[in-house]
């Protein structure tokens, strides 16, 4: 049986080496992201179809969150995290913020907190898709632990009673 830790290690790779700007795909005139070669086949306008091949493993998650524009860190807006990955998350919220907006994110679950600088990658009527820009090491550890627990839950749910 595959343990959660070994499964996560198969999919968690060190940060990629970011190529020079001339070789990066451009998402818009004012905003560019490092995208894998697979991402070139998935238009940025359709991230709801993101899958593990182009965006990494995503897990169902349920936690309280707060977001604030980076320019106004005290103007927090409530949200709920419903999907989580090592690269980003989806927040259910009634807040409407524009694409590419830089935000500060705080997630609270089971007595632990996670904080990151993030960018709004896409918007939906139900919420916002964020990609993490900067995560401090102590918060990276919290995130990895949450992902491991989510992977454990998913593996347990998939086990066939025998």
mmCIF file of N, CA, C and O in Angstrom, residues 90-134:
data_model
loop_
_atom_site.group_PDB
_atom_site.id
_atom_site.type_symbol
_atom_site.label_atom_id
_atom_site.label_comp_id
_atom_site.label_asym_id
_atom_site.label_seq_id
_atom_site.Cartn_x
_atom_site.Cartn_y
_atom_site.Cartn_z
ATOM 1 N N UNK A 90 -8.605 27.142 -3.744
ATOM 2 C CA UNK A 90 -9.832 27.785 -4.183
ATOM 3 C C UNK A 90 -10.562 28.259 -2.946
ATOM 4 O O UNK A 90 -10.710 27.508 -1.977
ATOM 5 N N UNK A 91 -11.000 29.512 -2.964
ATOM 6 C CA UNK A 91 -11.719 30.104 -1.845
ATOM 7 C C UNK A 91 -13.159 30.376 -2.244
ATOM 8 O O UNK A 91 -13.403 31.046 -3.251
ATOM 9 N N UNK A 92 -14.091 29.874 -1.463
ATOM 10 C CA UNK A 92 -15.479 30.291 -1.627
ATOM 11 C C UNK A 92 -15.628 31.599 -0.876
ATOM 12 O O UNK A 92 -15.303 31.678 0.311
ATOM 13 N N UNK A 93 -16.079 32.620 -1.584
ATOM 14 C CA UNK A 93 -16.245 33.933 -0.976
ATOM 15 C C UNK A 93 -17.186 34.765 -1.833
ATOM 16 O O UNK A 93 -17.305 34.541 -3.032
ATOM 17 N N UNK A 94 -17.824 35.715 -1.199
ATOM 18 C CA UNK A 94 -18.668 36.637 -1.954
ATOM 19 C C UNK A 94 -17.867 37.859 -2.403
ATOM 20 O O UNK A 94 -18.364 38.694 -3.154
ATOM 21 N N UNK A 95 -16.627 37.953 -1.955
ATOM 22 C CA UNK A 95 -15.768 39.078 -2.344
ATOM 23 C C UNK A 95 -15.472 39.008 -3.839
ATOM 24 O O UNK A 95 -15.291 37.930 -4.388
ATOM 25 N N UNK A 96 -15.458 40.156 -4.468
ATOM 26 C CA UNK A 96 -15.068 40.180 -5.878
ATOM 27 C C UNK A 96 -13.808 41.024 -6.008
ATOM 28 O O UNK A 96 -13.812 42.217 -5.721
ATOM 29 N N UNK A 97 -12.758 40.368 -6.384
ATOM 30 C CA UNK A 97 -11.478 41.026 -6.614
ATOM 31 C C UNK A 97 -11.056 40.714 -8.042
ATOM 32 O O UNK A 97 -11.405 39.668 -8.581
ATOM 33 N N UNK A 98 -10.286 41.601 -8.635
ATOM 34 C CA UNK A 98 -9.914 41.427 -10.030
ATOM 35 C C UNK A 98 -8.794 40.406 -10.190
ATOM 36 O O UNK A 98 -8.027 40.152 -9.273
ATOM 37 N N UNK A 99 -8.733 39.856 -11.388
ATOM 38 C CA UNK A 99 -7.669 38.921 -11.735
ATOM 39 C C UNK A 99 -6.311 39.570 -11.531
ATOM 40 O O UNK A 99 -6.162 40.787 -11.686
ATOM 41 N N UNK A 100 -5.343 38.745 -11.190
ATOM 42 C CA UNK A 100 -3.946 39.146 -11.032
ATOM 43 C C UNK A 100 -3.708 40.039 -9.822
ATOM 44 O O UNK A 100 -2.603 40.524 -9.620
ATOM 45 N N UNK A 101 -4.728 40.255 -9.014
ATOM 46 C CA UNK A 101 -4.579 41.071 -7.811
ATOM 47 C C UNK A 101 -3.723 40.323 -6.807
ATOM 48 O O UNK A 101 -3.936 39.144 -6.542
ATOM 49 N N UNK A 102 -2.758 40.995 -6.230
ATOM 50 C CA UNK A 102 -1.924 40.390 -5.204
ATOM 51 C C UNK A 102 -2.637 40.521 -3.872
ATOM 52 O O UNK A 102 -3.119 41.603 -3.526
ATOM 53 N N UNK A 103 -2.723 39.393 -3.158
ATOM 54 C CA UNK A 103 -3.447 39.366 -1.888
ATOM 55 C C UNK A 103 -2.613 38.682 -0.819
ATOM 56 O O UNK A 103 -1.660 37.954 -1.114
ATOM 57 N N UNK A 104 -2.990 38.945 0.417
ATOM 58 C CA UNK A 104 -2.436 38.230 1.565
ATOM 59 C C UNK A 104 -3.493 37.226 1.996
ATOM 60 O O UNK A 104 -4.667 37.575 2.119
ATOM 61 N N UNK A 105 -3.088 36.005 2.216
ATOM 62 C CA UNK A 105 -4.005 34.923 2.556
ATOM 63 C C UNK A 105 -3.651 34.349 3.909
ATOM 64 O O UNK A 105 -2.477 34.123 4.201
ATOM 65 N N UNK A 106 -4.669 34.121 4.734
ATOM 66 C CA UNK A 106 -4.505 33.415 6.005
ATOM 67 C C UNK A 106 -5.549 32.316 6.050
ATOM 68 O O UNK A 106 -6.727 32.558 5.771
ATOM 69 N N UNK A 107 -5.108 31.101 6.382
ATOM 70 C CA UNK A 107 -6.006 29.960 6.521
ATOM 71 C C UNK A 107 -5.852 29.429 7.937
ATOM 72 O O UNK A 107 -4.736 29.293 8.436
ATOM 73 N N UNK A 108 -6.986 29.121 8.564
ATOM 74 C CA UNK A 108 -6.977 28.612 9.938
ATOM 75 C C UNK A 108 -7.695 27.272 9.960
ATOM 76 O O UNK A 108 -8.840 27.168 9.513
ATOM 77 N N UNK A 109 -7.030 26.237 10.499
ATOM 78 C CA UNK A 109 -7.643 24.916 10.601
ATOM 79 C C UNK A 109 -7.015 24.148 11.759
ATOM 80 O O UNK A 109 -5.786 24.062 11.847
ATOM 81 N N UNK A 110 -7.860 23.602 12.603
ATOM 82 C CA UNK A 110 -7.433 22.720 13.701
ATOM 83 C C UNK A 110 -6.297 23.332 14.533
ATOM 84 O O UNK A 110 -5.310 22.672 14.838
ATOM 85 N N UNK A 111 -6.445 24.598 14.869
ATOM 86 C CA UNK A 111 -5.448 25.244 15.724
ATOM 87 C C UNK A 111 -4.163 25.636 15.022
ATOM 88 O O UNK A 111 -3.242 26.142 15.654
ATOM 89 N N UNK A 112 -4.065 25.404 13.730
ATOM 90 C CA UNK A 112 -2.878 25.785 12.978
ATOM 91 C C UNK A 112 -3.255 26.890 11.995
ATOM 92 O O UNK A 112 -4.403 26.988 11.568
ATOM 93 N N UNK A 113 -2.262 27.675 11.629
ATOM 94 C CA UNK A 113 -2.492 28.755 10.663
ATOM 95 C C UNK A 113 -1.464 28.680 9.550
ATOM 96 O O UNK A 113 -0.333 28.231 9.746
ATOM 97 N N UNK A 114 -1.878 29.155 8.396
ATOM 98 C CA UNK A 114 -1.031 29.221 7.216
ATOM 99 C C UNK A 114 -1.174 30.624 6.645
ATOM 100 O O UNK A 114 -2.275 31.166 6.600
ATOM 101 N N UNK A 115 -0.073 31.210 6.238
ATOM 102 C CA UNK A 115 -0.099 32.531 5.616
ATOM 103 C C UNK A 115 0.749 32.500 4.357
ATOM 104 O O UNK A 115 1.782 31.827 4.315
ATOM 105 N N UNK A 116 0.298 33.230 3.348
ATOM 106 C CA UNK A 116 1.059 33.316 2.102
ATOM 107 C C UNK A 116 0.671 34.569 1.345
ATOM 108 O O UNK A 116 -0.430 35.085 1.506
ATOM 109 N N UNK A 117 1.594 35.022 0.527
ATOM 110 C CA UNK A 117 1.276 36.029 -0.471
ATOM 111 C C UNK A 117 0.791 35.245 -1.676
ATOM 112 O O UNK A 117 1.355 34.201 -2.023
ATOM 113 N N UNK A 118 -0.290 35.707 -2.294
ATOM 114 C CA UNK A 118 -0.876 34.971 -3.411
ATOM 115 C C UNK A 118 -1.359 35.935 -4.482
ATOM 116 O O UNK A 118 -1.419 37.149 -4.269
ATOM 117 N N UNK A 119 -1.696 35.366 -5.627
ATOM 118 C CA UNK A 119 -2.227 36.129 -6.757
ATOM 119 C C UNK A 119 -3.534 35.471 -7.169
ATOM 120 O O UNK A 119 -3.643 34.240 -7.203
ATOM 121 N N UNK A 120 -4.522 36.282 -7.509
ATOM 122 C CA UNK A 120 -5.801 35.746 -7.984
ATOM 123 C C UNK A 120 -5.599 35.276 -9.423
ATOM 124 O O UNK A 120 -5.346 36.070 -10.320
ATOM 125 N N UNK A 121 -5.694 33.971 -9.595
ATOM 126 C CA UNK A 121 -5.466 33.357 -10.892
ATOM 127 C C UNK A 121 -6.740 33.320 -11.725
ATOM 128 O O UNK A 121 -6.702 33.480 -12.940
ATOM 129 N N UNK A 122 -7.882 33.087 -11.059
ATOM 130 C CA UNK A 122 -9.158 33.072 -11.767
ATOM 131 C C UNK A 122 -10.287 33.381 -10.801
ATOM 132 O O UNK A 122 -10.116 33.285 -9.587
ATOM 133 N N UNK A 123 -11.403 33.795 -11.358
ATOM 134 C CA UNK A 123 -12.585 34.072 -10.548
ATOM 135 C C UNK A 123 -13.748 33.247 -11.083
ATOM 136 O O UNK A 123 -13.825 32.945 -12.274
ATOM 137 N N UNK A 124 -14.628 32.876 -10.191
ATOM 138 C CA UNK A 124 -15.866 32.164 -10.501
ATOM 139 C C UNK A 124 -16.973 32.831 -9.685
ATOM 140 O O UNK A 124 -16.680 33.509 -8.694
ATOM 141 N N UNK A 125 -18.224 32.623 -10.051
ATOM 142 C CA UNK A 125 -19.300 33.200 -9.245
ATOM 143 C C UNK A 125 -19.235 32.760 -7.779
ATOM 144 O O UNK A 125 -19.606 33.508 -6.887
ATOM 145 N N UNK A 126 -18.698 31.571 -7.551
ATOM 146 C CA UNK A 126 -18.639 31.055 -6.178
ATOM 147 C C UNK A 126 -17.372 31.443 -5.429
ATOM 148 O O UNK A 126 -17.282 31.230 -4.218
ATOM 149 N N UNK A 127 -16.370 31.996 -6.114
ATOM 150 C CA UNK A 127 -15.156 32.341 -5.388
ATOM 151 C C UNK A 127 -13.961 32.641 -6.268
ATOM 152 O O UNK A 127 -14.099 33.009 -7.435
ATOM 153 N N UNK A 128 -12.774 32.438 -5.681
ATOM 154 C CA UNK A 128 -11.510 32.833 -6.300
ATOM 155 C C UNK A 128 -10.508 31.687 -6.291
ATOM 156 O O UNK A 128 -10.389 30.976 -5.295
ATOM 157 N N UNK A 129 -9.773 31.542 -7.371
ATOM 158 C CA UNK A 129 -8.652 30.616 -7.431
ATOM 159 C C UNK A 129 -7.371 31.390 -7.216
ATOM 160 O O UNK A 129 -7.121 32.381 -7.894
ATOM 161 N N UNK A 130 -6.577 30.955 -6.246
ATOM 162 C CA UNK A 130 -5.332 31.649 -5.915
ATOM 163 C C UNK A 130 -4.134 30.758 -6.197
ATOM 164 O O UNK A 130 -4.202 29.545 -6.027
ATOM 165 N N UNK A 131 -3.047 31.382 -6.581
ATOM 166 C CA UNK A 131 -1.772 30.689 -6.694
ATOM 167 C C UNK A 131 -0.831 31.351 -5.699
ATOM 168 O O UNK A 131 -0.778 32.582 -5.605
ATOM 169 N N UNK A 132 -0.130 30.531 -4.901
ATOM 170 C CA UNK A 132 0.763 31.070 -3.888
ATOM 171 C C UNK A 132 2.001 31.650 -4.567
ATOM 172 O O UNK A 132 2.586 31.032 -5.450
ATOM 173 N N UNK A 133 2.385 32.864 -4.121
ATOM 174 C CA UNK A 133 3.597 33.499 -4.632
ATOM 175 C C UNK A 133 4.758 33.262 -3.695
ATOM 176 O O UNK A 133 5.844 32.951 -4.129
ATOM 177 N N UNK A 134 4.535 33.496 -2.428
ATOM 178 C CA UNK A 134 5.612 33.365 -1.449
ATOM 179 C C UNK A 134 5.056 32.726 -0.183
ATOM 180 O O UNK A 134 4.069 33.191 0.376
#
